Tab-separated table of C-alpha atoms in Angstrom:
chain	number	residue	atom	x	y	z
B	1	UNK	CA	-96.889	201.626	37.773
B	2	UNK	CA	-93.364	201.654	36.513
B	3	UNK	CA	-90.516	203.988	34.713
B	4	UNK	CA	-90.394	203.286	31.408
B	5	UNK	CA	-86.438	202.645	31.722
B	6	UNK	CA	-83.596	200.816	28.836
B	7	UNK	CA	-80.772	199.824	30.911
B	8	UNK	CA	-77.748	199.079	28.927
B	9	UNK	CA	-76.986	196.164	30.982
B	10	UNK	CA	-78.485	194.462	33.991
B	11	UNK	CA	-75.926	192.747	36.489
B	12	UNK	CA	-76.985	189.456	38.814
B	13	UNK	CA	-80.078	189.690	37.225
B	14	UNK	CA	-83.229	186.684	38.095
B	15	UNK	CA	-84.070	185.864	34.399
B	16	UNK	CA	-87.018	183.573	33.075
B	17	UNK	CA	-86.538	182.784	29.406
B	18	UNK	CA	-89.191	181.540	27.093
B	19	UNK	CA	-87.244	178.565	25.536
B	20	UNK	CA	-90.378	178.715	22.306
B	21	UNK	CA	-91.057	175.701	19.889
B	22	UNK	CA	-90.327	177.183	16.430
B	23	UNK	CA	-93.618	174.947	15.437
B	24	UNK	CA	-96.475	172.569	17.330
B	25	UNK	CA	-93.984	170.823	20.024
B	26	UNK	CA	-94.128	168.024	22.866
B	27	UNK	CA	-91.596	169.156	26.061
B	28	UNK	CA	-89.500	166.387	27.765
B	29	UNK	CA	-88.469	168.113	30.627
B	30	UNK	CA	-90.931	168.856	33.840
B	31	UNK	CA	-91.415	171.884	36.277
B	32	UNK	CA	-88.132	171.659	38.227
B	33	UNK	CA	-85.889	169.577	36.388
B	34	UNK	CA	-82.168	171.063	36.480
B	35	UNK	CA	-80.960	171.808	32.921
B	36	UNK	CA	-77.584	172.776	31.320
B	37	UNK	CA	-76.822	174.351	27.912
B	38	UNK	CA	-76.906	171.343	26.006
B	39	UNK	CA	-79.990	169.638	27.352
B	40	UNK	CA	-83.161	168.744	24.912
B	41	UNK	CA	-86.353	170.764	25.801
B	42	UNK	CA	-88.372	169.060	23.872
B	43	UNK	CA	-89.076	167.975	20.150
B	44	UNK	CA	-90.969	170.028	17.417
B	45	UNK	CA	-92.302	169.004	13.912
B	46	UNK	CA	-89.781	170.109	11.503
B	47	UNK	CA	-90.769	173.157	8.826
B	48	UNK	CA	-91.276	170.820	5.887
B	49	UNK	CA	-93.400	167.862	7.549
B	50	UNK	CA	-93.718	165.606	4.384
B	51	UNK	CA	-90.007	165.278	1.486
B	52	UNK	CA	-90.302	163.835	-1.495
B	53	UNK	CA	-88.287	162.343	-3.903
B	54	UNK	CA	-89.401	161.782	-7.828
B	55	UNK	CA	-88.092	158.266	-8.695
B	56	UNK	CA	-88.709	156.930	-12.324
B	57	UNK	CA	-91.627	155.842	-13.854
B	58	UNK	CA	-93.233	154.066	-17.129
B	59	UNK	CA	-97.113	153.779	-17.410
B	60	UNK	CA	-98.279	153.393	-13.970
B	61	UNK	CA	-95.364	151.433	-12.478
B	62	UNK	CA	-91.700	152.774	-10.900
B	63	UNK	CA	-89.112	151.564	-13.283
B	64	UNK	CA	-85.880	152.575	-10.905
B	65	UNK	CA	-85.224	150.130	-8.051
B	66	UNK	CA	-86.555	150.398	-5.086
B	67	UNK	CA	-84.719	149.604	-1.988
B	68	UNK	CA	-86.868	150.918	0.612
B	69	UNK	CA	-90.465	150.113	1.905
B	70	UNK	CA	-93.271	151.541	3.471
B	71	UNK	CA	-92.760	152.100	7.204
B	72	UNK	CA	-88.790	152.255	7.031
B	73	UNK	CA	-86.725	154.357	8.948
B	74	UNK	CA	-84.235	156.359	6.667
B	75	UNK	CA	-81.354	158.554	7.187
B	76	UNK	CA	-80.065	161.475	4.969
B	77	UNK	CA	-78.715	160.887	2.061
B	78	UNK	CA	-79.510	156.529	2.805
B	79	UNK	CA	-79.788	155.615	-0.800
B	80	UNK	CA	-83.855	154.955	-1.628
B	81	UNK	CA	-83.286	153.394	-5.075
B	82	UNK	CA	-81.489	153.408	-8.502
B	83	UNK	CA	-82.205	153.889	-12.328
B	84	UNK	CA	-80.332	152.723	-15.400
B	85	UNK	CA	-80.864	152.952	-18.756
B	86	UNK	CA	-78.355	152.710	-22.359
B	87	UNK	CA	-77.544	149.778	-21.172
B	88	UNK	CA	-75.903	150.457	-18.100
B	89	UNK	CA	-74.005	154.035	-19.891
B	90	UNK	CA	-76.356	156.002	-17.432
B	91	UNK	CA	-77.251	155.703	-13.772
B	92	UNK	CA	-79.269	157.635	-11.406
B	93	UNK	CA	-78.875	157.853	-7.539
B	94	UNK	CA	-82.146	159.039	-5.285
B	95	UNK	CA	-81.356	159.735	-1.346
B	96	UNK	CA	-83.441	160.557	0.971
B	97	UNK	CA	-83.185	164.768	1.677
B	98	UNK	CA	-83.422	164.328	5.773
B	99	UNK	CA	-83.548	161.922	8.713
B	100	UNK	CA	-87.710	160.266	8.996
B	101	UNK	CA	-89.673	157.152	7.972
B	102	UNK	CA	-91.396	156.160	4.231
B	103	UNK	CA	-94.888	156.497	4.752
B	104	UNK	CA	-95.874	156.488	0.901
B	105	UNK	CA	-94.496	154.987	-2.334
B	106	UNK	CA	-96.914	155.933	-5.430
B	107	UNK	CA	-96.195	153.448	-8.660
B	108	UNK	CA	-98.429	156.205	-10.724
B	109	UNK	CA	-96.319	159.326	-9.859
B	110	UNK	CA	-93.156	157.753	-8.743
B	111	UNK	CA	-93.455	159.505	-5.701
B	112	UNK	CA	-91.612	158.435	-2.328
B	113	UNK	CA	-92.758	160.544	0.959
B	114	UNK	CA	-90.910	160.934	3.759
B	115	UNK	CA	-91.877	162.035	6.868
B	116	UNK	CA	-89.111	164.152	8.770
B	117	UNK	CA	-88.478	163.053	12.015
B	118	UNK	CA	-88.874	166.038	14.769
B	119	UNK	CA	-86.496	168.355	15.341
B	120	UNK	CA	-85.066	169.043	19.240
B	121	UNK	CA	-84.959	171.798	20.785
B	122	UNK	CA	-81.902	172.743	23.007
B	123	UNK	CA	-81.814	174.872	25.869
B	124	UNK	CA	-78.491	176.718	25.665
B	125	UNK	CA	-78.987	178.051	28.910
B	126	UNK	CA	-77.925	176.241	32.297
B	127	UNK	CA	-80.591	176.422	34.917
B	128	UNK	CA	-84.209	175.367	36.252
B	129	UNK	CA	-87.134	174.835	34.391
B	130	UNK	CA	-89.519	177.041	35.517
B	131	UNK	CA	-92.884	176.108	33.611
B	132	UNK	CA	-93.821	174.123	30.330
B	133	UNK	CA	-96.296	175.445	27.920
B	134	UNK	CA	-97.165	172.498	25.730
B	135	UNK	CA	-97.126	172.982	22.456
B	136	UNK	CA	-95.741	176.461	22.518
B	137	UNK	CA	-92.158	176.289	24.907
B	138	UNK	CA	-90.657	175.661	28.079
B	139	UNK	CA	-89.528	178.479	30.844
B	140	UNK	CA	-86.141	178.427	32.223
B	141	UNK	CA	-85.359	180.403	34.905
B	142	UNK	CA	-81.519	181.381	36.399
B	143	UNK	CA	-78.996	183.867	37.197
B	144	UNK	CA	-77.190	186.199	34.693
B	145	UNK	CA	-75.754	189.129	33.272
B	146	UNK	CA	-78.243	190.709	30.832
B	147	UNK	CA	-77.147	193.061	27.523
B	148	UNK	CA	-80.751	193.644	25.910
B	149	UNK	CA	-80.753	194.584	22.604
B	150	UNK	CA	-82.741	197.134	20.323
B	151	UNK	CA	-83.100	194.658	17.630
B	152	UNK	CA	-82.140	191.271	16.645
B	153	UNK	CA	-82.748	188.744	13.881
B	154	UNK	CA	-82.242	184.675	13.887
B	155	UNK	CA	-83.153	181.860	16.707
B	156	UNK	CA	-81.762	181.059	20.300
B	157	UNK	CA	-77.785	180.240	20.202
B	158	UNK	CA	-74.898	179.674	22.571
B	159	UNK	CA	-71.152	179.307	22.757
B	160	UNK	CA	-68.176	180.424	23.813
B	161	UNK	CA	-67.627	184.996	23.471
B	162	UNK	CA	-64.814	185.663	21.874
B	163	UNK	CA	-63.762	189.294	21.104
B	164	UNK	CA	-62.535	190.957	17.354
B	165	UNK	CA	-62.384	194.220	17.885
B	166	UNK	CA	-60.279	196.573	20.662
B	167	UNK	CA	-63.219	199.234	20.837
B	168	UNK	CA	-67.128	199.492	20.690
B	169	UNK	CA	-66.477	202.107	17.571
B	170	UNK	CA	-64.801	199.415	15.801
B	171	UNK	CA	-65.806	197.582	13.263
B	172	UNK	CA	-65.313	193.890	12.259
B	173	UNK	CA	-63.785	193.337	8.738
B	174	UNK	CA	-65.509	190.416	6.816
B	175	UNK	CA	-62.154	188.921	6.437
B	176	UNK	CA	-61.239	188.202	9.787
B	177	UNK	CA	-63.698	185.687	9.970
B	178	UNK	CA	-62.605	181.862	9.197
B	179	UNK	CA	-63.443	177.985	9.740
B	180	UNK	CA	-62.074	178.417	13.585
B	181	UNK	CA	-65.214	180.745	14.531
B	182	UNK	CA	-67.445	178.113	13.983
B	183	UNK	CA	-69.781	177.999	17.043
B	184	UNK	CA	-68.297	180.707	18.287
B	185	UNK	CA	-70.364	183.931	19.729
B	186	UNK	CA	-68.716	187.039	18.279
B	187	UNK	CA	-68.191	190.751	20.272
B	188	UNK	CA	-68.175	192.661	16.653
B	189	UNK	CA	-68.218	195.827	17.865
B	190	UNK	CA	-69.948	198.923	16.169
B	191	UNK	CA	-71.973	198.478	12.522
B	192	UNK	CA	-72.174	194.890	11.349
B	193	UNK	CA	-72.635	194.630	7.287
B	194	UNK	CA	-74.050	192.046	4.867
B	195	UNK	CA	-70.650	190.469	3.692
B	196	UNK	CA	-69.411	190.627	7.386
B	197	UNK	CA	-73.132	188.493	8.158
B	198	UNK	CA	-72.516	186.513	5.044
B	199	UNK	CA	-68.884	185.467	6.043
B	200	UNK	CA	-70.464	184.417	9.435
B	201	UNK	CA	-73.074	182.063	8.026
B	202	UNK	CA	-70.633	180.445	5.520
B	203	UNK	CA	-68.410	179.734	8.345
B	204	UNK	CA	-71.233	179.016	10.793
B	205	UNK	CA	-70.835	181.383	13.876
B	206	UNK	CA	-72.934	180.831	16.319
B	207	UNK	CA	-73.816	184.160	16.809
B	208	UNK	CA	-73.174	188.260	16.679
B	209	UNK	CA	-73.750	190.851	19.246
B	210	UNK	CA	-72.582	194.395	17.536
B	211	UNK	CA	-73.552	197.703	18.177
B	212	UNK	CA	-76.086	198.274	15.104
B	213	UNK	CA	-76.845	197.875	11.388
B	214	UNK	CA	-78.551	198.975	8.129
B	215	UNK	CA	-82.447	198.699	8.171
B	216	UNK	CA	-81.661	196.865	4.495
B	217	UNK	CA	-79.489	194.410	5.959
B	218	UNK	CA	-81.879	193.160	9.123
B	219	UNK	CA	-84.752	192.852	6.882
B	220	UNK	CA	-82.541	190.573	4.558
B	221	UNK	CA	-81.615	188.833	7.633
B	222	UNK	CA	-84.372	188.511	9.248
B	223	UNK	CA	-86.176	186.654	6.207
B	224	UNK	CA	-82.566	184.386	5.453
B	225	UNK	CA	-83.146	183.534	9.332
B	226	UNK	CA	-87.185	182.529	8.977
B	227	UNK	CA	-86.632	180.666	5.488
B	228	UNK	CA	-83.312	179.102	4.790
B	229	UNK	CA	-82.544	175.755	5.179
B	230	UNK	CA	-79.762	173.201	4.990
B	231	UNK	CA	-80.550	172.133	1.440
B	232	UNK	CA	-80.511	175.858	0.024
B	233	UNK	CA	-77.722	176.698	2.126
B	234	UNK	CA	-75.526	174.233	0.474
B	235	UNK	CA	-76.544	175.490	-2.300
B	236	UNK	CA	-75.652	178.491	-1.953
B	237	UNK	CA	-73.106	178.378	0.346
B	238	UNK	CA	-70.966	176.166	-1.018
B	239	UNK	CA	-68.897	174.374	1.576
B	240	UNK	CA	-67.391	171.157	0.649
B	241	UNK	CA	-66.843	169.488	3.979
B	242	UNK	CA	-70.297	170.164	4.826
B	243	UNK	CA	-71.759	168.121	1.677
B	244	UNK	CA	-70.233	164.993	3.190
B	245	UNK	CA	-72.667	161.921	3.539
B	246	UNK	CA	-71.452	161.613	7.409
B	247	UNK	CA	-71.659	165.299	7.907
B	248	UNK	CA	-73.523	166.364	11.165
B	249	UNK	CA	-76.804	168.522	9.579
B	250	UNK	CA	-77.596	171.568	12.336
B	251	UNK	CA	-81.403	172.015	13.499
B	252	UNK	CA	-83.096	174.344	11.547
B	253	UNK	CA	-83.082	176.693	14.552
B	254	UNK	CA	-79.096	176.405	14.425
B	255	UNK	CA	-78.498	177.417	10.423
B	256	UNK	CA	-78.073	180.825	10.520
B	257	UNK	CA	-76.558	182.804	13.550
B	258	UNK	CA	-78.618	184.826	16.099
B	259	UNK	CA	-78.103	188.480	15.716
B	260	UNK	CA	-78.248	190.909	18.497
B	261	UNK	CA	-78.325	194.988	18.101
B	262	UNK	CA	-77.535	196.639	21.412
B	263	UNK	CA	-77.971	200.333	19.393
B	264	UNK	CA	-80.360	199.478	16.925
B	265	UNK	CA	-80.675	200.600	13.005
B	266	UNK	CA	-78.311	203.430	11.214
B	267	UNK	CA	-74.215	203.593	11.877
B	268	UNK	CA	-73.631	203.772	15.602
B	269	UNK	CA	-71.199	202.169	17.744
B	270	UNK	CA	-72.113	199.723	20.751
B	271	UNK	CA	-72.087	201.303	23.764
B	272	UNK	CA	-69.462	201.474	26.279
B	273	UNK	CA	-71.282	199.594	29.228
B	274	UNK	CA	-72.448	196.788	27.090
B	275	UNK	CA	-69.070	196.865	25.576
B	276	UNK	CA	-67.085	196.947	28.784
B	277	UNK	CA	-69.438	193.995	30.255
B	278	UNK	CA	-69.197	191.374	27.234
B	279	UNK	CA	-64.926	192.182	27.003
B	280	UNK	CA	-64.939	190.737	30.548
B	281	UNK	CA	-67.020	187.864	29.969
B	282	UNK	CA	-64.692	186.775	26.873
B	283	UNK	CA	-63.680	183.251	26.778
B	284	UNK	CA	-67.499	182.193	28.453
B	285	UNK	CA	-70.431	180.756	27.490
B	286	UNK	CA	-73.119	183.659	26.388
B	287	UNK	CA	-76.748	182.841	25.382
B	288	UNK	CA	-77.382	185.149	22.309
B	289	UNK	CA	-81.117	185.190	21.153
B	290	UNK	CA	-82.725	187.506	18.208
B	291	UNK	CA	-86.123	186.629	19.625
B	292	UNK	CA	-87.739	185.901	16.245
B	293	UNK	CA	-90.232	183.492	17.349
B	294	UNK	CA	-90.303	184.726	21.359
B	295	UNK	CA	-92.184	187.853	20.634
B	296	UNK	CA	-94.548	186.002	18.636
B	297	UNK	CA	-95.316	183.008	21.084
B	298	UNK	CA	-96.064	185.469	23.521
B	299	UNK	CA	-98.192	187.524	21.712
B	300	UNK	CA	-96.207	190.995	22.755
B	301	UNK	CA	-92.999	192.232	22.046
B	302	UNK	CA	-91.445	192.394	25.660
B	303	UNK	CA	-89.303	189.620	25.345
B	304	UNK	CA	-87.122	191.201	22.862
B	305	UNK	CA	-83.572	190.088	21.684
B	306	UNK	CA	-80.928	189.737	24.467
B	307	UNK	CA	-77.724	188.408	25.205
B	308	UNK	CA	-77.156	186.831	28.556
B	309	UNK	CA	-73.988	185.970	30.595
B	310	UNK	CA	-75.536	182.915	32.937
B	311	UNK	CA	-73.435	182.343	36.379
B	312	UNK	CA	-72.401	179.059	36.420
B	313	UNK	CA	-73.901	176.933	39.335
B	314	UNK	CA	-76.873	179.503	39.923
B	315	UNK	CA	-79.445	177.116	38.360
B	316	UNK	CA	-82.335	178.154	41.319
B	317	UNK	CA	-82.084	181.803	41.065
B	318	UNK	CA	-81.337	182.091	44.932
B	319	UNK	CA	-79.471	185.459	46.221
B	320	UNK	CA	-77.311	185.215	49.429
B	321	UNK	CA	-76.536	187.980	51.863
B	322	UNK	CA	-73.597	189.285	49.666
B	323	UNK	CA	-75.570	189.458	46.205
B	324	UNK	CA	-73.865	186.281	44.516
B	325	UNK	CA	-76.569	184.337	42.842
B	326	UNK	CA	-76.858	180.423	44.098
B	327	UNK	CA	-74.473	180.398	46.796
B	328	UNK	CA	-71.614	178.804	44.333
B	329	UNK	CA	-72.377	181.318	41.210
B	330	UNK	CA	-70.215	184.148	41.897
B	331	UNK	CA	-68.331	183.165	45.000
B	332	UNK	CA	-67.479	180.521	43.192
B	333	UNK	CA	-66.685	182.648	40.300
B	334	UNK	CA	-64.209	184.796	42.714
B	335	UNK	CA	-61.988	181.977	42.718
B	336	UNK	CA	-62.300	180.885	38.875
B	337	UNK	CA	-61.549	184.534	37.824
B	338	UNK	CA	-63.498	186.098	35.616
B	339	UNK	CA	-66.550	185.057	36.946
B	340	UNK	CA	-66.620	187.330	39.979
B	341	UNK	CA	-65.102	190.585	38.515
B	342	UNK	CA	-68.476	191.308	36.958
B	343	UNK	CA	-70.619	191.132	40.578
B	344	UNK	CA	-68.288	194.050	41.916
B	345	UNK	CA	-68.110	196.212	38.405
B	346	UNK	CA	-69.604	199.251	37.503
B	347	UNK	CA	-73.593	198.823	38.518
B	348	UNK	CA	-75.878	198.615	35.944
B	349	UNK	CA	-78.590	200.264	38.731
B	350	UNK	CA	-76.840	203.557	37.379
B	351	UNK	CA	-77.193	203.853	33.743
B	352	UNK	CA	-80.597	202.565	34.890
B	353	UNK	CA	-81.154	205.389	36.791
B	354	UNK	CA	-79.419	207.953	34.720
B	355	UNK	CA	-81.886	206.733	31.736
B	356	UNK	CA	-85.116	206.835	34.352
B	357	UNK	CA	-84.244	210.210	35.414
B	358	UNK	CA	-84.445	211.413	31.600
B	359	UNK	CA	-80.865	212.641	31.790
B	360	UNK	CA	-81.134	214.679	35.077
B	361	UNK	CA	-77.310	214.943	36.840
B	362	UNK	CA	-77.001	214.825	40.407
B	363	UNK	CA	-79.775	212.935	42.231
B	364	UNK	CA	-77.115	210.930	44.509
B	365	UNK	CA	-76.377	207.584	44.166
B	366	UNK	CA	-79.089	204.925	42.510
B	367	UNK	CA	-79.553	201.939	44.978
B	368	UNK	CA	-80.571	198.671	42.651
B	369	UNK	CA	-80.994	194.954	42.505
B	370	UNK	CA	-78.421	194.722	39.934
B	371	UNK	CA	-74.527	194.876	40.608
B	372	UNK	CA	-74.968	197.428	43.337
B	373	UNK	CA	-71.504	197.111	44.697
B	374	UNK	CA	-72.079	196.901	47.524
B	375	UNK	CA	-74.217	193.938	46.569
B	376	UNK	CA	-77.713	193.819	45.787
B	377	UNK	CA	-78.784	192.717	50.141
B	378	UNK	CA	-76.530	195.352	51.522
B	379	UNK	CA	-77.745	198.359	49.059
B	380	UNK	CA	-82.095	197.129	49.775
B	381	UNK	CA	-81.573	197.176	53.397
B	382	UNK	CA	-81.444	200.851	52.792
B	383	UNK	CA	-84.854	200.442	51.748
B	384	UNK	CA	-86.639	199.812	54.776
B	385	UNK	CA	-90.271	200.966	55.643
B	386	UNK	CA	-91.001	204.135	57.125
B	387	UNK	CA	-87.749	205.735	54.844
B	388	UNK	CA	-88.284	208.837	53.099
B	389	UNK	CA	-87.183	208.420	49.529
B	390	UNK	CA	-87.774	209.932	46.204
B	391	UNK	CA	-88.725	208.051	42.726
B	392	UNK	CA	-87.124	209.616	40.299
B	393	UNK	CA	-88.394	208.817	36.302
B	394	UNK	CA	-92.227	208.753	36.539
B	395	UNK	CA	-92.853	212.118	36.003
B	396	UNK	CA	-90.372	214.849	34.827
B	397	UNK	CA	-90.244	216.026	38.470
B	398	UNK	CA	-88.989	213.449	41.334
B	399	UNK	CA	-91.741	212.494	43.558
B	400	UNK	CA	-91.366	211.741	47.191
B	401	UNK	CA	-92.605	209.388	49.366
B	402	UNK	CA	-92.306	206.842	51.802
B	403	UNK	CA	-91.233	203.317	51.543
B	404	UNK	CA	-93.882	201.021	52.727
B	405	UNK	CA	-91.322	197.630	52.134
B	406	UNK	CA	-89.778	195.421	49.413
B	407	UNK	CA	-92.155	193.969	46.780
B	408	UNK	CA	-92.493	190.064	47.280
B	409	UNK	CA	-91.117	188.838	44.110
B	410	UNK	CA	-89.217	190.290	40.754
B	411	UNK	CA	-91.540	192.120	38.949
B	412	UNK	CA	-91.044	192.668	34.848
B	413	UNK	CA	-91.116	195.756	33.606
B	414	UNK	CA	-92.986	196.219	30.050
B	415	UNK	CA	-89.599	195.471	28.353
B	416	UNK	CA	-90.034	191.851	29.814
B	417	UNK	CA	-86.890	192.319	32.573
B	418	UNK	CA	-87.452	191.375	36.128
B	419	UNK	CA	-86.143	193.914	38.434
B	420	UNK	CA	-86.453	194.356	41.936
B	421	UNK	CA	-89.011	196.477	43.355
B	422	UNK	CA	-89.752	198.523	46.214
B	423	UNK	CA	-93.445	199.693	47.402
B	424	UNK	CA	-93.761	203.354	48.152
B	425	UNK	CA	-96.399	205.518	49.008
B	426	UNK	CA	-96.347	209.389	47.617
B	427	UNK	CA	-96.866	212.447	49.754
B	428	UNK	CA	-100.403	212.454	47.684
B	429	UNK	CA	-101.395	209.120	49.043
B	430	UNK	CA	-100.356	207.139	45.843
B	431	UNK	CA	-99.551	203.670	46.491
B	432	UNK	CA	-96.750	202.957	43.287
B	433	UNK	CA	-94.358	199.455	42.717
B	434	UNK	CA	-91.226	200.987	41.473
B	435	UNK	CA	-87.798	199.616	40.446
B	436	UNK	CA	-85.380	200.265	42.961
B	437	UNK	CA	-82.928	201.546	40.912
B	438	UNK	CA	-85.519	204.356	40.765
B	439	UNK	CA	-85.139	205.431	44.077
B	440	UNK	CA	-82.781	207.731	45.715
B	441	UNK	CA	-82.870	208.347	49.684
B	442	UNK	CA	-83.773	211.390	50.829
B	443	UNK	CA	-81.057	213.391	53.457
């Protein structure tokens, strides 16, 4: 049984992220393997399997000149033939719309198929792979500082956080954004609108964590995120250096930028926790996911959108006797800077309490596995068996009880978040697994 709790953030958090194929996919990594942000997953077939290009015809023959064959590998926009006619006056180009190999040339229709080749999947997120799910994703487990969000739109992103507003109230005007955001992660503060979402894809951000927007704008965004692609995009968008034949073309999973609500729908400002935790973190690498394809592969919706702060160097999710993840994580951090001011900041175990307590003042301080700061081993030794403590959040009355030990491993609560848990048994006899940021000690 747990307390149905919505921390604003989570601190030194053990995190295992579904990494999801957006379709059928084949993993190239194994149980184990070390990964960083930019290593390849695995490979998925691309949205549109089979292109085609229209060359033309007379009778039941091509008339335009071929110049490739059956079998050949292609590259986008690798010329695939030519037509003239008037005597030379006109002339008629056809490329090939994507990377992939001819695997049909019809003389009746005219008709060249391509097949695209697959598209990769990056991690984005430094750490260990946990376990592979063929065909739907790989697991990655590590270290981080969590912001969950209430809603989100668009696929998995990374890069570096960079800040545009001075308070979580503030909003971000669509003209502040420009060419040198590109694969950038923006802190944008309270209400994001469409031209301020528009003005990041045209410039292509990486991704937006803001405080909350119109219900009209994430449904708009949420379909631009499941059905444009780079051709329409162009298109649309029209950006000249990115219509260059040697331009690099993004994965489909990397067109538009992942979105992440920390408030959710309407007009309200991000709060000050989540705020006060990204600020700090500005300048680092932040994994930003909408989860629009994690919920899904799942089949639930506990694995909702998040942005994480991952410690650098914690790749095995280990915790030492002073609460820095994988030995070198945060101490390390301490000596880098702005690393190890978030392991010693204000604990995320208390707005976790303060929500699981549905807004009751004064139950004493909340001991968690998250940011505690007196760090997460010091605060749990607290914990020991045969303590009288009370759970606070499961009912609207605290219960008391005794603590019978620590639970063996993380658990997850239904929101998908793995928290550290402590065993206690009720006055009644009930045996509960609680959060420990739940429990307060009893005098």
């Amino acid at each position: 049984m747990y307390a149905l709790i919505r921390p604003r953030v989570i601190r030194n958090a053990l995190v295992k992220r579904l990494r999801v194929f957006p379709s059928v996919g084949e993993s190239l990594v194994s149980p184990g393997a070390k990964v960083d942000a930019g290593s390849i997953l695995g490979k998925y077939a691309s949205r549109q399997r089979l292109r085609f290009v229209r060359m033309e015809t007379s009778g039941e023959r091509i008339t335009a000149t071929v110049l490739v064959a059956e079998g050949q590998k292609v590259k986008r926009g690798e010329v695939l033939g030519y037509y003239s006619y008037l005597f030379g006056l006109g002339y008629t180009e056809y490329t090939s719309p994507c990377d992939g190999e001819v695997v049909a040339i019809s003389q009746a229709t005219g008709r060249v198929s391509i097949k695209e080749e697959p598209s990769a999947l990056a991690s984005h997120l430094p750490g260990t792979v946990e376990h592979v799910d063929e065909a739907i994703g790989v697991w990655v487990r590590f270290r981080g500082d969590i912001v969950p969000g209430a809603a989100g739109a668009g696929f998995a992103r990374s890069g570096t956080l960079i800040r545009k507003v001075e308070s979580p109230d503030q909003p971000v005007s669509p003209q502040k954004i420009g060419p040198e955001d590109a694969d950038l992660v923006l802190l944008a503060g309270s209400t994001v609108s469409k031209e301020l979402l528009e003005a990041c894809l045209r410039y292509r951000v990486a991704g937006i964590i803001a405080g909350s927007a119109a219900s009209s704008v994430m449904k708009w965004y949420e379909s631009l995120a499941q059905d444009l692609d780079w051709d329409e995009f162009l298109a649309r968008y029209w950006a000249r250096e990115l219509r260059k034949k040697d331009a690099v073309v993004p994965r489909p999973t990397e067109i538009v930028p992942a979105l992440v609500l920390t408030e959710g729908y309407g007009n309200m400002p991000m709060s000050g926790e989540a705020f006060e935790l990204l600020s700090s973190c500005e300048g680092e690498r932040v994994f930003v996911d909408g989860a629009s394809l994690v919920g899904a592969a799942l089949g639930r919706g506990d694995a909702g959108p998040c942005a994480i702060i991952p410690f650098a160097g914690a790749v095995d999710g280990e915790v030492t006797d002073d609460g820095v993840g994988g030995g070198a994580g945060r101490a390390a951090g301490a000596a880098a800077g702005a690393g190890a001011a978030r392991v010693g900041a204000t604990s995320a175990g208390a707005a976790v309490g303060d929500a699981a307590v549905g807004g009751a003042a004064g139950i004493g301080a909340v001991v968690g596995g998250f940011g505690h700061p007196a760090g997460r081993s010091a605060a749990l030794r607290e914990l020991a068996p045969g303590v009288r403590v009370c759970v606070c959040g499961l009912t609207q009355d605290p219960v008391e009880g005794t603590v019978e030990g620590l639970a063996q491993e993380d658990s997850a609560l239904p929101v998908g978040i793995p928290v550290t848990s402590v065993r206690v048994v009720t006055l009644s006899g009930e045996h509960l697994t609680v959060p420990a940021s739940n429990i307060r000690l009893l005098e």
